[in-house]
Amino acid sequence: MLAMVLQQPRSALERELRDIPQPGPQQVLLKVRACAVCRTDLHVVDDELPDIRHPIVPGHEIVGEVVACGPGVAIAPGTRLGVPWLGSTCGTCEYCRTGRENLCDAARFTGCHVDGGYAEYVVADARYCLRLPDALDDVHAAPLLCAGLIGYRALTMAGDARRIGIYGFGAAAHIVVQVAHHQGRECHAFVRPGDNDAADFARSLGCTWAGDSDEPPARLLDAAIIFAPAGELVPRALAAVRKGGTVVCGGIHMSDIPSFPYALLWGERVVRSVANLTRRDGEAFLALAPQVPIRTQVKTFPLDAANEALQQLRAGTLAGAAVLVPGA
Ligand SMILES: [Zn+2]
Ligand SMILES: [Zn+2]
């Protein structure tokens, strides 16, 4: 099979022909139909996350079709499954036992510790795979598996906030605003100064306001979600939320947060991060997706153009999500 492999940190992915992997106990072998490209994949390439295995096949927004099952698994061949970032957990630690498996210290992440979906086939722990709504085709379903899921978890952390600011308008934001509007909330999009395309994209999705991230909002927000990996947005977002408001950092990696006056946090404002996902998040979000209904905007690339897709994501020139399609 063809796989796009990161041999060492901060290098281009290399085309490699490998044997198709065999599913072990509790695993399924999936033929990859689509794999979306996540900003986290850039953090993997740039070596900004701990304990990345090399060589590694990135990709953790995988839509695949069951081809074979390992011992202990009985899923009909042809069944469509989604493979998210959370590849497996220990199942026994305090976090795992209290509904917070996203925080498990022994969690293995897809496309970081175990090979992911930038390949024609992938093996995955069947207990962590997700069923996908029939309403969405492979290419449009793929971005739900991280951009959608993490965006949904971040939105949940914003509580019942009605006026929400969103900093960084990429794949996650374009999904989260659809959910937020469905829930009767109002979204304000803050984009990289001068990025008129991103602002137009946000307006086309019904955002009440869209403009530069260095501008204050016309009225204070109830909460803010930061998807851009830029630490300087934290004090800016704090200054934009009212007393009691929450700033949710939705990314897995962020540049350092500059120091800021305590007055920005005063008034019971909260800063928090969102880490990974639980299977329960996945099930809740994928049940909600067809009700919204979420429509993802995608740009497809052949599998062996993975480097080009990553480059476009890095440059910020994509509207919506990049999706790799093997055999395209
Ligand atoms: Zn655990
Ligand atoms: Zn991701």
Coordinates of N, CA and C in Angstrom, one line a residue, residues 21-184:
P21 N -1.0 -3.5 6.8 CA -0.9 -4.0 8.2 C -2.0 -5.1 8.5
Q22 N -1.7 -5.9 9.4 CA -2.7 -6.9 9.9 C -3.3 -6.5 11.2
P23 N -4.6 -6.7 11.3 CA -5.2 -6.3 12.6 C -4.9 -7.2 13.7
G24 N -4.5 -6.7 14.9 CA -4.2 -7.5 16.1 C -5.5 -7.6 16.9
P25 N -5.4 -8.1 18.1 CA -6.5 -8.2 19.0 C -7.2 -6.9 19.2
Q26 N -8.5 -6.9 19.1 CA -9.4 -5.7 19.3 C -9.2 -4.7 18.2
Q27 N -8.5 -5.1 17.1 CA -8.3 -4.1 16.0 C -9.1 -4.4 14.8
V28 N -9.4 -3.4 14.0 CA -9.9 -3.6 12.6 C -8.9 -3.1 11.6
L29 N -9.0 -3.7 10.4 CA -8.2 -3.2 9.3 C -9.2 -2.4 8.5
L30 N -8.9 -1.1 8.2 CA -9.8 -0.3 7.4 C -9.1 0.1 6.1
K31 N -9.9 0.1 5.0 CA -9.4 0.7 3.7 C -9.8 2.2 3.9
V32 N -8.8 3.1 3.8 CA -9.1 4.5 4.0 C -9.8 5.1 2.8
R33 N -11.0 5.7 3.0 CA -11.7 6.3 1.9 C -11.4 7.8 1.9
A34 N -11.1 8.4 3.0 CA -10.8 9.8 3.1 C -10.1 10.1 4.4
C35 N -9.2 11.1 4.5 CA -8.6 11.5 5.7 C -8.4 13.0 5.7
A36 N -9.0 13.7 6.6 CA -8.9 15.1 6.6 C -7.5 15.5 7.3
V37 N -7.1 16.7 6.9 CA -5.8 17.2 7.4 C -6.1 18.2 8.5
C38 N -5.5 18.0 9.7 CA -5.8 18.8 10.8 C -4.5 19.6 11.2
R39 N -4.7 20.8 11.8 CA -3.6 21.6 12.2 C -2.6 20.8 13.1
T40 N -3.2 19.9 13.9 CA -2.3 19.0 14.7 C -1.3 18.3 13.9
D41 N -1.6 17.9 12.7 CA -0.7 17.3 11.8 C 0.5 18.1 11.5
L42 N 0.3 19.5 11.5 CA 1.4 20.4 11.3 C 2.3 20.4 12.6
H43 N 1.6 20.3 13.8 CA 2.4 20.3 15.0 C 3.2 19.0 15.1
V44 N 2.6 17.9 14.5 CA 3.4 16.6 14.5 C 4.6 16.8 13.6
V45 N 4.4 17.3 12.4 CA 5.6 17.5 11.5 C 6.6 18.4 12.1
D46 N 6.1 19.5 12.8 CA 7.0 20.5 13.4 C 7.6 20.0 14.7
D47 N 7.2 18.9 15.2 CA 7.7 18.3 16.4 C 7.4 19.1 17.7
E48 N 6.1 19.6 17.7 CA 5.7 20.5 18.8 C 4.9 19.8 19.8
L49 N 4.8 18.4 19.7 CA 4.0 17.6 20.7 C 5.0 16.6 21.3
P50 N 4.7 16.2 22.5 CA 5.7 15.3 23.2 C 5.5 13.8 22.6
D51 N 6.6 13.1 22.6 CA 6.6 11.6 22.4 C 6.1 11.2 21.0
I52 N 6.3 12.0 20.0 CA 5.9 11.5 18.7 C 6.8 10.4 18.3
R53 N 6.1 9.3 17.7 CA 6.9 8.2 17.2 C 7.4 8.5 15.8
H54 N 8.7 8.1 15.5 CA 9.2 8.2 14.1 C 9.7 6.8 13.7
P55 N 9.5 6.4 12.5 CA 8.6 7.1 11.5 C 7.2 6.9 11.9
I56 N 6.4 7.9 11.5 CA 4.9 7.9 11.8 C 4.2 8.3 10.5
V57 N 3.0 7.6 10.3 CA 2.1 8.1 9.3 C 1.1 9.0 10.0
P58 N 1.0 10.3 9.6 CA 0.1 11.2 10.3 C -1.4 10.9 9.8
G59 N -2.3 11.6 10.4 CA -3.7 11.6 10.0 C -4.6 11.0 11.0
H60 N -5.6 11.8 11.6 CA -6.4 11.3 12.6 C -7.9 11.7 12.4
E61 N -8.2 11.9 11.1 CA -9.7 12.2 10.8 C -10.0 11.3 9.7
I62 N -10.0 10.0 10.0 CA -10.1 8.9 9.0 C -11.5 8.4 8.8
V63 N -11.9 8.3 7.6 CA -13.1 7.6 7.2 C -12.7 6.4 6.5
G64 N -13.0 5.2 7.0 CA -12.6 4.0 6.4 C -13.7 2.9 6.3
E65 N -13.4 1.9 5.6 CA -14.3 0.8 5.4 C -13.7 -0.5 6.0
V66 N -14.4 -1.2 6.8 CA -13.8 -2.4 7.4 C -13.5 -3.5 6.4
V67 N -12.3 -3.9 6.4 CA -11.8 -5.0 5.5 C -11.6 -6.3 6.2
A68 N -11.1 -6.2 7.4 CA -10.8 -7.4 8.2 C -10.8 -7.1 9.7
C69 N -11.2 -8.1 10.5 CA -11.2 -7.9 12.0 C -10.2 -8.8 12.6
G70 N -9.5 -8.2 13.7 CA -8.6 -9.0 14.5 C -9.4 -9.8 15.5
P71 N -8.7 -10.6 16.3 CA -9.4 -11.4 17.4 C -10.2 -10.6 18.3
G72 N -11.4 -11.0 18.6 CA -12.2 -10.3 19.6 C -13.1 -9.2 18.9
V73 N -13.0 -9.0 17.6 CA -13.8 -8.0 16.9 C -14.7 -8.7 15.9
A74 N -16.0 -8.3 15.9 CA -16.9 -8.9 14.9 C -17.7 -7.7 14.3
I75 N -17.2 -7.1 13.3 CA -17.8 -6.0 12.6 C -17.9 -6.4 11.1
A76 N -19.1 -6.2 10.5 CA -19.3 -6.7 9.1 C -18.3 -6.0 8.2
P77 N -17.7 -6.7 7.3 CA -16.9 -6.1 6.2 C -17.7 -5.1 5.5
G78 N -17.1 -3.9 5.1 CA -17.9 -2.9 4.4 C -18.5 -1.8 5.3
T79 N -18.5 -2.1 6.6 CA -19.0 -1.1 7.5 C -18.1 0.1 7.5
R80 N -18.8 1.3 7.5 CA -18.0 2.5 7.5 C -17.7 3.0 8.9
L81 N -16.5 3.3 9.2 CA -16.1 3.7 10.6 C -15.3 5.0 10.5
G82 N -15.3 5.8 11.6 CA -14.4 6.9 11.7 C -13.4 6.6 12.7
V83 N -12.1 7.0 12.4 CA -11.0 6.9 13.4 C -10.6 8.3 13.8
P84 N -10.8 8.6 15.1 CA -10.4 10.0 15.6 C -9.0 10.0 16.3
W85 N -8.6 11.1 16.8 CA -7.3 11.3 17.5 C -7.1 10.3 18.6
L86 N -8.1 10.1 19.4 CA -8.0 9.2 20.6 C -8.0 7.8 20.1
G87 N -6.8 7.2 20.0 CA -6.6 5.9 19.5 C -6.9 4.8 20.5
S88 N -6.5 5.0 21.8 CA -6.8 4.1 22.8 C -6.4 4.7 24.2
T89 N -7.0 4.1 25.2 CA -6.6 4.6 26.6 C -6.4 3.4 27.5
C90 N -5.9 3.6 28.7 CA -5.6 2.5 29.6 C -6.9 1.8 30.1
G91 N -8.0 2.7 30.3 CA -9.2 2.1 30.8 C -9.3 1.9 32.3
T92 N -8.2 2.1 33.0 CA -8.2 1.8 34.4 C -7.8 2.9 35.3
C93 N -7.2 4.0 34.8 CA -6.7 5.1 35.6 C -7.9 5.9 36.1
E94 N -7.6 6.8 37.0 CA -8.7 7.6 37.6 C -9.4 8.4 36.5
Y95 N -8.7 9.0 35.6 CA -9.3 9.7 34.5 C -10.3 8.8 33.7
C96 N -9.8 7.7 33.3 CA -10.6 6.8 32.5 C -11.8 6.3 33.3
R97 N -11.7 6.1 34.6 CA -12.8 5.6 35.3 C -13.9 6.7 35.7
T98 N -13.5 8.0 35.4 CA -14.4 9.1 35.8 C -14.9 9.9 34.6
G99 N -14.9 9.2 33.4 CA -15.5 9.9 32.2 C -14.6 10.9 31.6
R100 N -13.3 10.9 32.0 CA -12.3 11.8 31.4 C -11.2 11.1 30.7
E101 N -11.5 10.1 29.9 CA -10.5 9.4 29.2 C -9.6 10.2 28.3
N102 N -10.1 11.4 28.0 CA -9.3 12.4 27.2 C -8.1 12.8 27.9
L103 N -8.0 12.6 29.2 CA -6.9 13.1 30.0 C -6.0 11.9 30.4
C104 N -6.3 10.7 30.0 CA -5.5 9.5 30.3 C -4.0 9.7 30.0
D105 N -3.2 9.4 31.0 CA -1.7 9.6 30.8 C -1.2 8.5 29.8
A106 N -1.9 7.4 29.7 CA -1.4 6.3 28.8 C -2.1 6.3 27.4
A107 N -2.9 7.4 27.1 CA -3.6 7.5 25.9 C -2.6 7.4 24.7
R108 N -3.0 6.7 23.7 CA -2.3 6.6 22.4 C -3.0 7.4 21.4
F109 N -2.4 8.3 20.7 CA -3.1 9.1 19.7 C -2.7 8.7 18.3
T110 N -3.8 8.7 17.5 CA -3.7 8.3 16.1 C -2.8 9.3 15.3
G111 N -1.9 8.7 14.5 CA -1.1 9.6 13.7 C 0.0 10.3 14.4
C112 N 0.2 9.9 15.7 CA 1.2 10.5 16.6 C 2.0 9.4 17.3
H113 N 1.3 8.4 17.9 CA 1.9 7.3 18.5 C 1.6 6.0 17.7
V114 N 0.5 6.0 17.0 CA 0.2 4.8 16.1 C -0.1 5.4 14.7
D115 N 0.3 4.6 13.7 CA 0.1 5.1 12.3 C -1.3 5.5 12.0
G116 N -1.5 6.6 11.3 CA -2.8 7.2 11.0 C -3.2 7.0 9.6
G117 N -4.0 7.9 9.1 CA -4.7 7.7 7.9 C -4.2 8.3 6.6
Y118 N -2.9 8.8 6.6 CA -2.3 9.3 5.4 C -1.8 8.0 4.6
A119 N -2.6 7.1 4.4 CA -2.2 5.8 3.8 C -3.5 5.2 3.2
E120 N -3.2 4.1 2.4 CA -4.4 3.4 1.8 C -5.1 2.5 2.7
Y121 N -4.4 2.0 3.8 CA -5.0 1.2 4.8 C -4.5 1.6 6.2
V122 N -5.3 1.3 7.2 CA -4.9 1.6 8.6 C -5.5 0.6 9.5
V123 N -4.8 0.3 10.6 CA -5.4 -0.5 11.6 C -5.8 0.4 12.8
A124 N -6.9 0.1 13.5 CA -7.3 0.9 14.6 C -8.0 0.0 15.6
D125 N -7.9 0.5 16.9 CA -8.6 -0.2 18.0 C -10.1 0.0 17.7
A126 N -10.8 -1.1 17.5 CA -12.3 -1.0 17.2 C -13.1 -0.3 18.3
R127 N -12.6 -0.5 19.5 CA -13.4 0.1 20.6 C -13.4 1.6 20.6
Y128 N -12.5 2.2 19.8 CA -12.4 3.7 19.8 C -12.8 4.3 18.5
C129 N -13.3 3.4 17.6 CA -13.8 3.9 16.3 C -15.2 4.4 16.5
L130 N -15.6 5.3 15.6 CA -17.0 5.9 15.7 C -17.8 5.6 14.5
R131 N -19.1 5.3 14.7 CA -20.0 5.2 13.6 C -20.3 6.5 13.0
L132 N -20.5 6.6 11.7 CA -20.7 7.9 11.1 C -22.1 8.0 10.5
P133 N -22.7 9.2 10.6 CA -24.0 9.4 10.0 C -24.0 9.1 8.5
D134 N -25.1 8.4 8.0 CA -25.2 8.1 6.6 C -25.3 9.3 5.7
A135 N -25.9 10.4 6.3 CA -26.2 11.6 5.5 C -24.9 12.3 4.9
L136 N -23.8 12.0 5.5 CA -22.6 12.7 5.0 C -21.7 11.7 4.2
D137 N -21.2 12.1 3.0 CA -20.3 11.3 2.3 C -18.9 11.3 2.9
D138 N -18.1 10.4 2.4 CA -16.8 10.2 3.1 C -16.0 11.5 3.3
V139 N -15.9 12.2 2.2 CA -15.0 13.4 2.1 C -15.6 14.5 3.1
H140 N -16.9 14.6 3.1 CA -17.5 15.7 4.0 C -17.6 15.2 5.4
A141 N -17.6 13.9 5.7 CA -17.6 13.4 7.1 C -16.3 13.5 7.7
A142 N -15.2 13.4 7.0 CA -13.8 13.3 7.6 C -13.5 14.5 8.5
P143 N -13.8 15.7 8.1 CA -13.4 16.8 9.0 C -14.2 16.8 10.3
L144 N -15.3 16.1 10.4 CA -16.0 16.1 11.7 C -15.2 15.4 12.8
L145 N -14.2 14.5 12.3 CA -13.6 13.6 13.3 C -12.6 14.3 14.2
C146 N -12.1 15.5 13.9 CA -11.3 16.2 14.8 C -11.8 17.7 14.8
A147 N -11.7 18.3 13.7 CA -12.1 19.7 13.6 C -13.5 19.9 14.3
G148 N -14.4 19.0 13.9 CA -15.8 19.0 14.4 C -15.9 18.6 15.8
L149 N -15.2 17.5 16.2 CA -15.3 17.0 17.6 C -14.7 18.0 18.6
I150 N -13.5 18.5 18.3 CA -12.8 19.4 19.2 C -13.6 20.7 19.3
G151 N -14.0 21.1 18.1 CA -14.8 22.4 18.1 C -16.1 22.2 19.0
Y152 N -16.7 21.1 18.9 CA -17.9 20.8 19.7 C -17.6 20.8 21.2
R153 N -16.5 20.1 21.5 CA -16.1 20.1 22.9 C -15.8 21.5 23.4
A154 N -15.1 22.3 22.6 CA -14.8 23.7 23.0 C -16.0 24.5 23.2
L155 N -17.0 24.3 22.3 CA -18.3 25.0 22.4 C -19.0 24.6 23.7
T156 N -18.9 23.3 24.0 CA -19.6 22.9 25.3 C -18.9 23.5 26.5
M157 N -17.6 23.7 26.4 CA -16.9 24.3 27.5 C -17.2 25.8 27.7
A158 N -17.8 26.4 26.6 CA -18.3 27.8 26.7 C -19.6 27.9 27.5
G159 N -20.1 26.8 27.9 CA -21.4 26.8 28.7 C -22.5 27.4 27.9
D160 N -23.4 28.2 28.6 CA -24.6 28.6 27.9 C -24.4 30.0 27.2
A161 N -23.1 30.4 27.0 CA -22.8 31.7 26.4 C -23.6 31.9 25.1
R162 N -24.2 33.1 25.0 CA -25.0 33.3 23.8 C -24.1 34.0 22.7
R163 N -23.4 35.1 23.1 CA -22.5 35.8 22.1 C -21.1 35.2 22.2
I164 N -20.7 34.5 21.2 CA -19.4 33.9 21.2 C -18.5 34.5 20.2
G165 N -17.2 34.7 20.6 CA -16.2 35.1 19.7 C -15.3 34.0 19.3
I166 N -15.0 33.9 18.0 CA -14.2 32.8 17.6 C -12.9 33.3 16.9
Y167 N -11.8 33.0 17.5 CA -10.5 33.5 17.0 C -9.8 32.4 16.2
G168 N -9.6 32.7 14.9 CA -9.0 31.8 14.0 C -10.1 31.1 13.2
F169 N -10.3 31.3 11.9 CA -11.4 30.8 11.2 C -11.0 29.7 10.2
G170 N -10.7 28.6 10.7 CA -10.3 27.4 9.8 C -11.4 26.3 9.9
A171 N -10.9 25.1 9.8 CA -11.8 23.9 9.7 C -12.7 23.8 10.9
A172 N -12.1 23.9 12.1 CA -12.9 23.8 13.3 C -13.9 24.9 13.4
A173 N -13.5 26.1 13.2 CA -14.5 27.2 13.3 C -15.6 27.1 12.3
H174 N -15.4 26.7 11.1 CA -16.4 26.6 10.1 C -17.5 25.6 10.5
I175 N -17.1 24.6 11.3 CA -18.1 23.6 11.8 C -18.8 24.1 13.1
V176 N -18.0 24.7 14.0 CA -18.5 25.1 15.3 C -19.6 26.2 15.1
V177 N -19.4 27.1 14.2 CA -20.4 28.2 14.0 C -21.8 27.6 13.6
Q178 N -21.7 26.5 12.8 CA -23.0 25.9 12.4 C -23.7 25.3 13.6
V179 N -22.9 24.6 14.5 CA -23.6 24.1 15.7 C -24.1 25.2 16.6
A180 N -23.3 26.2 16.7 CA -23.6 27.4 17.6 C -24.9 28.0 17.1
H181 N -25.0 28.2 15.8 CA -26.2 28.9 15.3 C -27.4 28.0 15.5
H182 N -27.2 26.7 15.3 CA -28.3 25.7 15.5 C -28.8 25.8 17.0
Q183 N -27.9 26.1 17.9 CA -28.3 26.2 19.3 C -28.8 27.6 19.7
G184 N -28.9 28.5 18.7 CA -29.5 29.8 18.9 C -28.4 30.8 19.4

